[in-house]
Amino acid sequence: GFDRMIINCLKGNPALGFYQRMGGVVLGERTDEVGGVMITETVLAFDGLEALAKENADENAAVTGDE
């Protein structure tokens, strides 16, 4: 499977804090043109996705009793 993911979050989006709490590390910003409008996005990296997926599966199993 994949162990790393990169996402872009529109600058000013309040979800940025959520992404950071979930382990996202800010790599920088990028600017792009969408529909004739310039936008700025924060670029985040998530490393260790396999461990995060296992941790979430274990937590879900404990909640649902499917251990």
mmCIF file of N, CA and C in Angstrom:
data_model
loop_
_atom_site.group_PDB
_atom_site.id
_atom_site.type_symbol
_atom_site.label_atom_id
_atom_site.label_comp_id
_atom_site.label_asym_id
_atom_site.label_seq_id
_atom_site.Cartn_x
_atom_site.Cartn_y
_atom_site.Cartn_z
ATOM 1 N N GLY A 1 0.815 -1.185 0.000
ATOM 2 C CA GLY A 1 0.000 0.000 0.000
ATOM 3 C C GLY A 1 0.859 1.249 0.000
ATOM 4 N N PHE A 2 0.204 2.346 0.040
ATOM 5 C CA PHE A 2 0.888 3.629 0.051
ATOM 6 C C PHE A 2 1.146 4.039 1.493
ATOM 7 N N ASP A 3 2.276 4.696 1.729
ATOM 8 C CA ASP A 3 2.619 5.112 3.078
ATOM 9 C C ASP A 3 2.720 6.625 3.214
ATOM 10 N N ARG A 4 2.516 7.367 2.084
ATOM 11 C CA ARG A 4 2.621 8.821 2.122
ATOM 12 C C ARG A 4 1.543 9.432 1.238
ATOM 13 N N MET A 5 1.028 10.578 1.680
ATOM 14 C CA MET A 5 -0.002 11.268 0.913
ATOM 15 C C MET A 5 0.278 12.771 0.988
ATOM 16 N N ILE A 6 0.044 13.460 -0.119
ATOM 17 C CA ILE A 6 0.164 14.911 -0.187
ATOM 18 C C ILE A 6 -1.223 15.462 -0.499
ATOM 19 N N ILE A 7 -1.646 16.481 0.259
ATOM 20 C CA ILE A 7 -2.916 17.136 -0.043
ATOM 21 C C ILE A 7 -2.701 18.643 -0.121
ATOM 22 N N ASN A 8 -3.604 19.310 -0.820
ATOM 23 C CA ASN A 8 -3.623 20.765 -0.883
ATOM 24 C C ASN A 8 -4.881 21.242 -0.188
ATOM 25 N N CYS A 9 -4.740 22.256 0.654
ATOM 26 C CA CYS A 9 -5.859 22.831 1.392
ATOM 27 C C CYS A 9 -5.936 24.311 1.027
ATOM 28 N N LEU A 10 -7.078 24.734 0.539
ATOM 29 C CA LEU A 10 -7.256 26.124 0.146
ATOM 30 C C LEU A 10 -6.891 27.036 1.313
ATOM 31 N N LYS A 11 -6.047 28.032 1.050
ATOM 32 C CA LYS A 11 -5.605 28.945 2.106
ATOM 33 C C LYS A 11 -6.821 29.601 2.760
ATOM 34 N N GLY A 12 -6.814 29.618 4.084
ATOM 35 C CA GLY A 12 -7.924 30.190 4.831
ATOM 36 C C GLY A 12 -8.978 29.173 5.226
ATOM 37 N N ASN A 13 -8.878 27.957 4.717
ATOM 38 C CA ASN A 13 -9.821 26.907 5.056
ATOM 39 C C ASN A 13 -9.609 26.505 6.521
ATOM 40 N N PRO A 14 -10.648 26.597 7.361
ATOM 41 C CA PRO A 14 -10.477 26.233 8.770
ATOM 42 C C PRO A 14 -10.133 24.756 8.983
ATOM 43 N N ALA A 15 -10.290 23.913 7.969
ATOM 44 C CA ALA A 15 -9.945 22.494 8.091
ATOM 45 C C ALA A 15 -8.438 22.278 8.188
ATOM 46 N N LEU A 16 -7.639 23.307 7.896
ATOM 47 C CA LEU A 16 -6.184 23.165 7.969
ATOM 48 C C LEU A 16 -5.754 22.668 9.350
ATOM 49 N N GLY A 17 -6.331 23.208 10.397
ATOM 50 C CA GLY A 17 -5.993 22.762 11.753
ATOM 51 C C GLY A 17 -6.315 21.298 11.972
ATOM 52 N N PHE A 18 -7.446 20.853 11.429
ATOM 53 C CA PHE A 18 -7.822 19.437 11.518
ATOM 54 C C PHE A 18 -6.771 18.569 10.841
ATOM 55 N N TYR A 19 -6.369 18.957 9.627
ATOM 56 C CA TYR A 19 -5.363 18.180 8.902
ATOM 57 C C TYR A 19 -4.054 18.112 9.689
ATOM 58 N N GLN A 20 -3.685 19.216 10.313
ATOM 59 C CA GLN A 20 -2.455 19.214 11.103
ATOM 60 C C GLN A 20 -2.591 18.330 12.342
ATOM 61 N N ARG A 21 -3.742 18.363 13.002
ATOM 62 C CA ARG A 21 -3.951 17.494 14.165
ATOM 63 C C ARG A 21 -3.943 16.020 13.775
ATOM 64 N N MET A 22 -4.324 15.723 12.542
ATOM 65 C CA MET A 22 -4.307 14.338 12.054
ATOM 66 C C MET A 22 -2.916 13.902 11.601
ATOM 67 N N GLY A 23 -1.930 14.789 11.754
ATOM 68 C CA GLY A 23 -0.550 14.422 11.435
ATOM 69 C C GLY A 23 0.010 15.070 10.194
ATOM 70 N N GLY A 24 -0.759 15.906 9.534
ATOM 71 C CA GLY A 24 -0.266 16.583 8.335
ATOM 72 C C GLY A 24 0.805 17.603 8.674
ATOM 73 N N VAL A 25 1.869 17.616 7.883
ATOM 74 C CA VAL A 25 2.981 18.542 8.069
ATOM 75 C C VAL A 25 2.988 19.509 6.881
ATOM 76 N N VAL A 26 2.981 20.803 7.187
ATOM 77 C CA VAL A 26 2.969 21.810 6.122
ATOM 78 C C VAL A 26 4.308 21.807 5.406
ATOM 79 N N LEU A 27 4.248 21.614 4.069
ATOM 80 C CA LEU A 27 5.449 21.645 3.243
ATOM 81 C C LEU A 27 5.670 23.025 2.640
ATOM 82 N N GLY A 28 4.592 23.783 2.473
ATOM 83 C CA GLY A 28 4.696 25.100 1.858
ATOM 84 C C GLY A 28 3.366 25.505 1.258
ATOM 85 N N GLU A 29 3.421 26.440 0.335
ATOM 86 C CA GLU A 29 2.216 26.904 -0.348
ATOM 87 C C GLU A 29 2.431 26.835 -1.849
ATOM 88 N N ARG A 30 1.319 26.762 -2.582
ATOM 89 C CA ARG A 30 1.367 26.813 -4.041
ATOM 90 C C ARG A 30 0.252 27.726 -4.513
ATOM 91 N N THR A 31 0.480 28.373 -5.630
ATOM 92 C CA THR A 31 -0.515 29.251 -6.233
ATOM 93 C C THR A 31 -0.889 28.665 -7.579
ATOM 94 N N ASP A 32 -2.173 28.709 -7.897
ATOM 95 C CA ASP A 32 -2.667 28.149 -9.150
ATOM 96 C C ASP A 32 -3.825 29.010 -9.643
ATOM 97 N N GLU A 33 -4.148 28.870 -10.897
ATOM 98 C CA GLU A 33 -5.279 29.580 -11.478
ATOM 99 C C GLU A 33 -6.416 28.602 -11.715
ATOM 100 N N VAL A 34 -7.584 28.923 -11.178
ATOM 101 C CA VAL A 34 -8.769 28.094 -11.349
ATOM 102 C C VAL A 34 -9.891 28.993 -11.853
ATOM 103 N N GLY A 35 -10.367 28.714 -13.043
ATOM 104 C CA GLY A 35 -11.461 29.508 -13.606
ATOM 105 C C GLY A 35 -11.126 30.980 -13.743
ATOM 106 N N GLY A 36 -9.870 31.277 -14.025
ATOM 107 C CA GLY A 36 -9.441 32.655 -14.187
ATOM 108 C C GLY A 36 -9.149 33.381 -12.885
ATOM 109 N N VAL A 37 -9.233 32.675 -11.760
ATOM 110 C CA VAL A 37 -8.981 33.273 -10.442
ATOM 111 C C VAL A 37 -7.730 32.627 -9.840
ATOM 112 N N MET A 38 -6.835 33.445 -9.321
ATOM 113 C CA MET A 38 -5.638 32.923 -8.668
ATOM 114 C C MET A 38 -6.005 32.475 -7.247
ATOM 115 N N ILE A 39 -5.593 31.268 -6.892
ATOM 116 C CA ILE A 39 -5.838 30.738 -5.554
ATOM 117 C C ILE A 39 -4.515 30.316 -4.932
ATOM 118 N N THR A 40 -4.477 30.326 -3.615
ATOM 119 C CA THR A 40 -3.296 29.854 -2.885
ATOM 120 C C THR A 40 -3.730 28.682 -2.022
ATOM 121 N N GLU A 41 -2.924 27.633 -2.057
ATOM 122 C CA GLU A 41 -3.203 26.429 -1.278
ATOM 123 C C GLU A 41 -2.016 26.119 -0.374
ATOM 124 N N THR A 42 -2.302 25.593 0.801
ATOM 125 C CA THR A 42 -1.278 25.075 1.700
ATOM 126 C C THR A 42 -1.077 23.608 1.353
ATOM 127 N N VAL A 43 0.171 23.205 1.169
ATOM 128 C CA VAL A 43 0.502 21.823 0.806
ATOM 129 C C VAL A 43 0.928 21.088 2.072
ATOM 130 N N LEU A 44 0.275 19.948 2.341
ATOM 131 C CA LEU A 44 0.583 19.144 3.527
ATOM 132 C C LEU A 44 0.970 17.731 3.118
ATOM 133 N N ALA A 45 1.852 17.130 3.905
ATOM 134 C CA ALA A 45 2.252 15.735 3.706
ATOM 135 C C ALA A 45 1.831 14.918 4.915
ATOM 136 N N PHE A 46 1.357 13.729 4.650
ATOM 137 C CA PHE A 46 1.031 12.745 5.689
ATOM 138 C C PHE A 46 1.943 11.553 5.473
ATOM 139 N N ASP A 47 2.763 11.234 6.464
ATOM 140 C CA ASP A 47 3.640 10.064 6.400
ATOM 141 C C ASP A 47 3.106 8.999 7.345
ATOM 142 N N GLY A 48 3.468 7.758 7.115
ATOM 143 C CA GLY A 48 3.071 6.670 8.000
ATOM 144 C C GLY A 48 1.602 6.309 7.885
ATOM 145 N N LEU A 49 1.045 6.331 6.679
ATOM 146 C CA LEU A 49 -0.383 6.054 6.496
ATOM 147 C C LEU A 49 -0.766 4.633 6.886
ATOM 148 N N GLU A 50 0.120 3.683 6.664
ATOM 149 C CA GLU A 50 -0.214 2.291 7.024
ATOM 150 C C GLU A 50 -0.426 2.168 8.529
ATOM 151 N N ALA A 51 0.417 2.823 9.328
ATOM 152 C CA ALA A 51 0.265 2.774 10.781
ATOM 153 C C ALA A 51 -1.010 3.491 11.206
ATOM 154 N N LEU A 52 -1.322 4.621 10.568
ATOM 155 C CA LEU A 52 -2.540 5.360 10.884
ATOM 156 C C LEU A 52 -3.775 4.530 10.542
ATOM 157 N N ALA A 53 -3.759 3.850 9.409
ATOM 158 C CA ALA A 53 -4.892 3.018 9.007
ATOM 159 C C ALA A 53 -5.095 1.869 9.998
ATOM 160 N N LYS A 54 -3.994 1.248 10.440
ATOM 161 C CA LYS A 54 -4.105 0.153 11.410
ATOM 162 C C LYS A 54 -4.655 0.671 12.735
ATOM 163 N N GLU A 55 -4.160 1.822 13.180
ATOM 164 C CA GLU A 55 -4.632 2.414 14.443
ATOM 165 C C GLU A 55 -6.134 2.694 14.367
ATOM 166 N N ASN A 56 -6.597 3.254 13.255
ATOM 167 C CA ASN A 56 -8.018 3.550 13.095
ATOM 168 C C ASN A 56 -8.844 2.269 13.026
ATOM 169 N N ALA A 57 -8.320 1.236 12.376
ATOM 170 C CA ALA A 57 -9.047 -0.038 12.286
ATOM 171 C C ALA A 57 -9.181 -0.651 13.673
ATOM 172 N N ASP A 58 -8.102 -0.581 14.473
ATOM 173 C CA ASP A 58 -8.136 -1.119 15.839
ATOM 174 C C ASP A 58 -9.163 -0.357 16.688
ATOM 175 N N GLU A 59 -9.193 0.986 16.560
ATOM 176 C CA GLU A 59 -10.145 1.793 17.327
ATOM 177 C C GLU A 59 -11.579 1.474 16.902
ATOM 178 N N ASN A 60 -11.808 1.335 15.607
ATOM 179 C CA ASN A 60 -13.154 1.013 15.109
ATOM 180 C C ASN A 60 -13.609 -0.347 15.599
ATOM 181 N N ALA A 61 -12.690 -1.315 15.609
ATOM 182 C CA ALA A 61 -13.032 -2.661 16.073
ATOM 183 C C ALA A 61 -13.396 -2.627 17.555
ATOM 184 N N ALA A 62 -12.675 -1.829 18.327
ATOM 185 C CA ALA A 62 -12.975 -1.758 19.752
ATOM 186 C C ALA A 62 -14.360 -1.140 19.987
ATOM 187 N N VAL A 63 -14.732 -0.166 19.179
ATOM 188 C CA VAL A 63 -16.043 0.489 19.322
ATOM 189 C C VAL A 63 -17.173 -0.425 18.895
ATOM 190 N N THR A 64 -16.953 -1.165 17.808
ATOM 191 C CA THR A 64 -18.023 -2.008 17.264
ATOM 192 C C THR A 64 -18.023 -3.426 17.840
ATOM 193 N N GLY A 65 -16.942 -3.776 18.570
ATOM 194 C CA GLY A 65 -16.863 -5.119 19.136
ATOM 195 C C GLY A 65 -16.403 -6.155 18.150
ATOM 196 N N ASP A 66 -15.822 -5.728 17.025
ATOM 197 C CA ASP A 66 -15.354 -6.641 15.978
ATOM 198 C C ASP A 66 -13.880 -6.977 16.125
ATOM 199 N N GLU A 67 -13.382 -7.037 17.349
ATOM 200 C CA GLU A 67 -11.956 -7.300 17.555
ATOM 201 C C GLU A 67 -11.583 -8.702 17.190
#
